[in-house]
C-alpha positions as a Markdown table, in Angstrom:
| # | Residue | x | y | z |
|---|---|---|---|---|
| 1 | Met | 96.7 | 88.2 | -51.3 |
| 2 | Ile | 94.2 | 87.6 | -48.6 |
| 3 | Lys | 94.0 | 90.7 | -46.3 |
| 4 | Val | 93.8 | 89.9 | -42.6 |
| 5 | Asp | 91.8 | 92.4 | -40.5 |
| 6 | Tyr | 93.8 | 92.5 | -37.3 |
| 7 | Ser | 91.6 | 95.2 | -35.9 |
| 8 | Gln | 89.1 | 92.4 | -35.0 |
| 9 | Tyr | 91.7 | 90.6 | -33.0 |
| 10 | Thr | 91.9 | 90.7 | -29.2 |
| 11 | Gln | 95.2 | 91.7 | -27.5 |
| 12 | Ala | 95.8 | 88.0 | -26.7 |
| 13 | Glu | 95.2 | 87.0 | -30.3 |
| 14 | Leu | 97.5 | 89.7 | -31.6 |
| 15 | His | 100.4 | 88.5 | -29.5 |
| 16 | Glu | 99.7 | 84.9 | -30.4 |
| 17 | Ala | 99.7 | 85.9 | -34.1 |
| 18 | Leu | 103.0 | 87.7 | -33.5 |
| 19 | Gln | 104.6 | 84.5 | -32.1 |
| 20 | Gln | 103.4 | 82.5 | -35.1 |
| 21 | Ile | 104.3 | 84.9 | -37.9 |
| 22 | Thr | 107.7 | 85.4 | -39.6 |
| 23 | Pro | 109.1 | 88.9 | -40.5 |
| 24 | Asp | 109.1 | 88.0 | -44.2 |
| 25 | Ser | 105.3 | 87.4 | -44.1 |
| 26 | Glu | 103.1 | 89.7 | -46.2 |
| 27 | His | 100.9 | 90.3 | -43.1 |
| 28 | Tyr | 103.8 | 91.1 | -40.7 |
| 29 | Ser | 103.8 | 94.9 | -41.2 |
| 30 | Ala | 100.0 | 95.1 | -40.8 |
| 31 | Leu | 100.2 | 93.0 | -37.6 |
| 32 | Leu | 102.9 | 95.2 | -36.1 |
| 33 | Ala | 101.0 | 98.4 | -37.1 |
| 34 | Glu | 97.9 | 97.1 | -35.2 |
| 35 | Ile | 99.9 | 96.2 | -32.1 |
| 36 | Asn | 101.6 | 99.6 | -32.1 |
| 37 | Ala | 98.2 | 101.4 | -32.6 |
| 38 | Arg | 96.7 | 99.5 | -29.7 |
| 39 | Gln | 99.7 | 100.3 | -27.5 |
| 40 | Glu | 99.5 | 104.0 | -28.3 |
| 41 | Glu | 95.7 | 103.9 | -27.6 |
| 42 | Ala | 96.4 | 102.1 | -24.2 |
| 43 | Glu | 99.0 | 104.7 | -23.3 |
| 44 | Leu | 96.7 | 107.6 | -24.2 |
| 45 | His | 93.9 | 106.0 | -22.1 |
| 46 | Glu | 96.2 | 105.5 | -19.1 |
| 47 | Gln | 97.5 | 109.1 | -19.4 |
| 48 | Gln | 93.9 | 110.4 | -19.5 |
| 49 | Arg | 93.0 | 108.3 | -16.5 |
| 50 | Val | 96.0 | 109.7 | -14.5 |
| 51 | Glu | 95.1 | 113.3 | -15.5 |
| 52 | Asn | 91.4 | 112.8 | -14.7 |
| 53 | Gly | 92.2 | 111.2 | -11.3 |
| 54 | Pro | 92.9 | 114.5 | -9.4 |
| 55 | Gln | 89.9 | 116.2 | -11.1 |
| 56 | Asn | 87.5 | 113.5 | -10.0 |
| 57 | Ala | 88.9 | 113.7 | -6.5 |
| 58 | Glu | 88.5 | 117.5 | -6.4 |
| 59 | Arg | 84.9 | 117.0 | -7.6 |
| 60 | Arg | 84.2 | 114.6 | -4.7 |
| 61 | Val | 85.7 | 117.0 | -2.2 |
| 62 | Lys | 83.5 | 119.8 | -3.6 |
| 63 | Val | 80.4 | 117.6 | -3.3 |
| 64 | Ile | 81.3 | 116.9 | 0.3 |
| 65 | Gly | 81.8 | 120.7 | 0.8 |
| 66 | Tyr | 78.3 | 121.4 | -0.5 |
| 67 | Ile | 76.8 | 118.7 | 1.7 |
| 68 | Gln | 78.5 | 120.3 | 4.7 |
| 69 | Leu | 77.3 | 123.8 | 3.8 |
| 70 | Leu | 73.8 | 122.5 | 3.4 |
| 71 | Ala | 74.0 | 120.7 | 6.7 |
| 72 | Ala | 75.1 | 124.0 | 8.4 |
| 73 | Phe | 72.1 | 125.7 | 6.8 |
| 74 | Val | 69.6 | 123.1 | 7.9 |
| 75 | Met | 71.0 | 123.1 | 11.4 |
| 76 | Thr | 70.7 | 126.9 | 11.5 |
| 77 | Val | 67.1 | 126.8 | 10.4 |
| 78 | Gly | 66.4 | 124.1 | 13.0 |
| 79 | Leu | 68.0 | 126.3 | 15.7 |
| 80 | Ile | 66.1 | 129.4 | 14.7 |
| 81 | Phe | 62.7 | 127.9 | 14.0 |
| 82 | Gly | 62.8 | 124.7 | 16.1 |
| 83 | Pro | 61.6 | 124.4 | 19.7 |
| 84 | Leu | 64.0 | 126.2 | 22.1 |
| 85 | Thr | 63.9 | 123.7 | 25.0 |
| 86 | Ser | 66.8 | 125.2 | 27.0 |
| 87 | Trp | 70.1 | 126.8 | 26.7 |
| 88 | Leu | 71.4 | 123.4 | 25.6 |
| 89 | Ser | 69.8 | 124.0 | 22.2 |
| 90 | Phe | 72.7 | 126.4 | 21.5 |
| 91 | Ile | 75.2 | 123.5 | 21.8 |
| 92 | Ser | 74.7 | 123.0 | 18.0 |
| 93 | Val | 76.2 | 126.5 | 17.3 |
| 94 | Pro | 79.9 | 125.2 | 17.3 |
| 95 | Phe | 78.9 | 122.3 | 15.0 |
| 96 | Ile | 77.1 | 124.7 | 12.6 |
| 97 | Leu | 80.2 | 126.9 | 12.5 |
| 98 | Leu | 82.5 | 123.9 | 11.9 |
| 99 | Ser | 80.2 | 122.5 | 9.2 |
| 100 | Ala | 80.0 | 125.9 | 7.4 |
| 101 | Ala | 83.8 | 126.5 | 7.6 |
| 102 | Ala | 84.5 | 122.9 | 6.5 |
| 103 | Gly | 82.1 | 123.2 | 3.5 |
| 104 | Tyr | 83.4 | 126.6 | 2.4 |
| 105 | Thr | 87.1 | 125.6 | 2.5 |
| 106 | Ala | 86.3 | 122.3 | 0.7 |
| 107 | Ile | 84.4 | 124.1 | -2.1 |
| 108 | Lys | 87.2 | 126.6 | -2.5 |
| 109 | Glu | 89.7 | 123.8 | -2.7 |
| 110 | Gln | 91.8 | 125.2 | 0.2 |
| 111 | Ala | 93.7 | 122.0 | 0.8 |
| 112 | Lys | 95.5 | 123.3 | 4.0 |
| 113 | Trp | 92.0 | 123.5 | 5.6 |
| 114 | Tyr | 90.8 | 120.1 | 4.6 |
| 115 | Trp | 91.4 | 119.0 | 8.2 |
| 116 | Leu | 88.2 | 120.9 | 9.1 |
| 117 | Ser | 86.1 | 118.7 | 6.8 |
| 118 | Ile | 87.9 | 115.6 | 8.1 |
| 119 | Leu | 87.2 | 116.7 | 11.7 |
| 120 | Asn | 83.6 | 117.5 | 10.8 |
| 121 | Gln | 83.0 | 114.0 | 9.3 |
| 122 | Gly | 85.0 | 112.4 | 12.1 |
| 123 | Leu | 82.7 | 113.8 | 14.8 |
| 124 | Gln | 79.8 | 112.1 | 13.0 |
| 125 | Val | 81.3 | 108.6 | 12.8 |
| 126 | Val | 80.5 | 107.4 | 16.3 |
| 127 | Ser | 77.4 | 108.1 | 18.4 |
| 128 | Phe | 76.7 | 106.6 | 21.7 |
| 129 | Ser | 74.4 | 106.5 | 24.7 |
| 130 | Phe | 75.5 | 105.3 | 28.1 |
| 131 | Gly | 73.0 | 106.1 | 30.9 |
| 132 | Val | 72.6 | 109.9 | 30.9 |
| 133 | Leu | 75.7 | 110.4 | 28.7 |
| 134 | Asn | 74.3 | 110.8 | 25.1 |
| 135 | Tyr | 76.2 | 111.9 | 22.0 |
| 136 | Lys | 75.0 | 112.1 | 18.5 |
| 137 | Tyr | 76.0 | 114.4 | 15.6 |
| 138 | Thr | 74.7 | 114.0 | 12.0 |
| 139 | Gly | 75.0 | 116.6 | 9.3 |
| 140 | Leu | 72.2 | 115.8 | 6.8 |
| 141 | Gly | 71.7 | 112.2 | 7.9 |
| 142 | Gly | 73.6 | 109.0 | 7.8 |
| 143 | Ile | 73.7 | 105.3 | 7.5 |
| 144 | Gln | 74.2 | 103.9 | 10.9 |
| 145 | Ile | 75.0 | 100.4 | 12.1 |
| 146 | Gly | 75.6 | 99.4 | 15.7 |
| 147 | Phe | 74.3 | 97.6 | 18.7 |
| 148 | Thr | 72.1 | 98.4 | 21.7 |
| 149 | Trp | 71.9 | 96.6 | 25.0 |
| 150 | Leu | 70.3 | 96.5 | 28.4 |
| 151 | Lys | 70.2 | 92.8 | 29.3 |
| 152 | Asp | 70.8 | 91.4 | 25.8 |
| 153 | Phe | 72.7 | 92.8 | 22.8 |
| 154 | Glu | 70.8 | 93.7 | 19.7 |
| 155 | Leu | 72.2 | 94.8 | 16.4 |
| 156 | Ser | 70.7 | 97.9 | 14.9 |
| 157 | Phe | 70.6 | 99.5 | 11.4 |
| 158 | Gly | 69.2 | 102.8 | 10.5 |
| 159 | Ile | 69.1 | 105.4 | 7.7 |
| 160 | Leu | 68.7 | 109.0 | 9.0 |
| 161 | Phe | 67.5 | 112.0 | 7.0 |
| 162 | Ser | 67.9 | 114.7 | 9.7 |
| 163 | Ser | 70.5 | 117.0 | 11.3 |
| 164 | Thr | 71.1 | 116.1 | 14.9 |
| 165 | Val | 73.3 | 117.5 | 17.6 |
| 166 | Arg | 72.9 | 115.9 | 21.0 |
| 167 | Leu | 75.4 | 116.1 | 23.8 |
| 168 | Thr | 73.3 | 115.3 | 26.9 |
| 169 | Gly | 71.0 | 112.6 | 28.3 |
| 170 | Asn | 67.4 | 112.4 | 29.2 |
| 171 | Ala | 65.2 | 110.2 | 31.3 |
| 172 | Gly | 64.8 | 107.6 | 28.6 |
| 173 | Ala | 68.5 | 107.3 | 28.2 |
| 174 | Phe | 68.7 | 105.4 | 31.5 |
| 175 | Ser | 67.0 | 102.4 | 29.9 |
| 176 | Leu | 69.2 | 102.1 | 26.8 |
| 177 | Asn | 72.9 | 101.8 | 26.0 |
| 178 | Ala | 74.0 | 102.0 | 22.4 |
| 179 | Val | 77.0 | 102.5 | 20.2 |
| 180 | Gln | 76.5 | 103.3 | 16.5 |
| 181 | Ile | 78.9 | 103.8 | 13.5 |
| 182 | Asp | 77.8 | 106.2 | 10.7 |
| 183 | Val | 79.1 | 104.4 | 7.6 |
| 184 | Leu | 78.4 | 107.4 | 5.3 |
| 185 | Ala | 80.4 | 109.7 | 7.5 |
| 186 | Leu | 83.2 | 107.1 | 7.7 |
| 187 | Val | 83.3 | 106.8 | 3.8 |
| 188 | Leu | 83.3 | 110.6 | 3.4 |
| 189 | Met | 86.1 | 111.0 | 6.0 |
| 190 | Ile | 88.3 | 108.3 | 4.2 |
| 191 | Ala | 87.7 | 110.1 | 0.9 |
| 192 | Leu | 88.9 | 113.4 | 2.4 |
| 193 | Leu | 91.9 | 111.7 | 4.1 |
| 194 | Thr | 92.9 | 110.0 | 0.8 |
| 195 | Arg | 92.7 | 113.3 | -1.1 |
| 196 | Arg | 94.7 | 115.1 | 1.5 |
| 197 | Glu | 97.5 | 112.5 | 1.4 |
| 198 | Arg | 97.7 | 112.6 | -2.4 |
| 199 | Gln | 98.1 | 116.4 | -2.3 |
| 200 | Gln | 100.9 | 116.1 | 0.3 |
């Protein structure tokens, strides 16, 4: 009797062999055993994937939490040791507190407070400059795409590695209008929203 090694067969080849073999064949039981073993293996793999899904999501939320805590720290250092141009420098204090609270609750997996992280990331998604009105908030940086215009529209792209809170205008702002979307903040916000929806 020639022994057939069904373990070398692909799933498609196994099912094709099953259609061509008869139950009284000497290879029939070996073929069924291999199909059943593969099915159990696939079910076990799927079960592990389902079980690991929430753990991976929790890890992502924790990473976002650490990023927010680090951003709060960097902004605090900037506020303490940076140039104090005016009382407007203190406008970053609410953002520091928000980033710290959002980071802490995300790390501690306090799901009912995930909205703080969502809000914190949401405030970073859009930045703009219209005349003297100027708004920009970045935690540790971002990947920004947008457009600027005065007479002509120009597309812009930038990668930032800085913490910025700006809620006012300056003399230079009169010459430039701009709208930018922070892709990184948008991705992090969507990840948080997805995790929150799954928990609810």
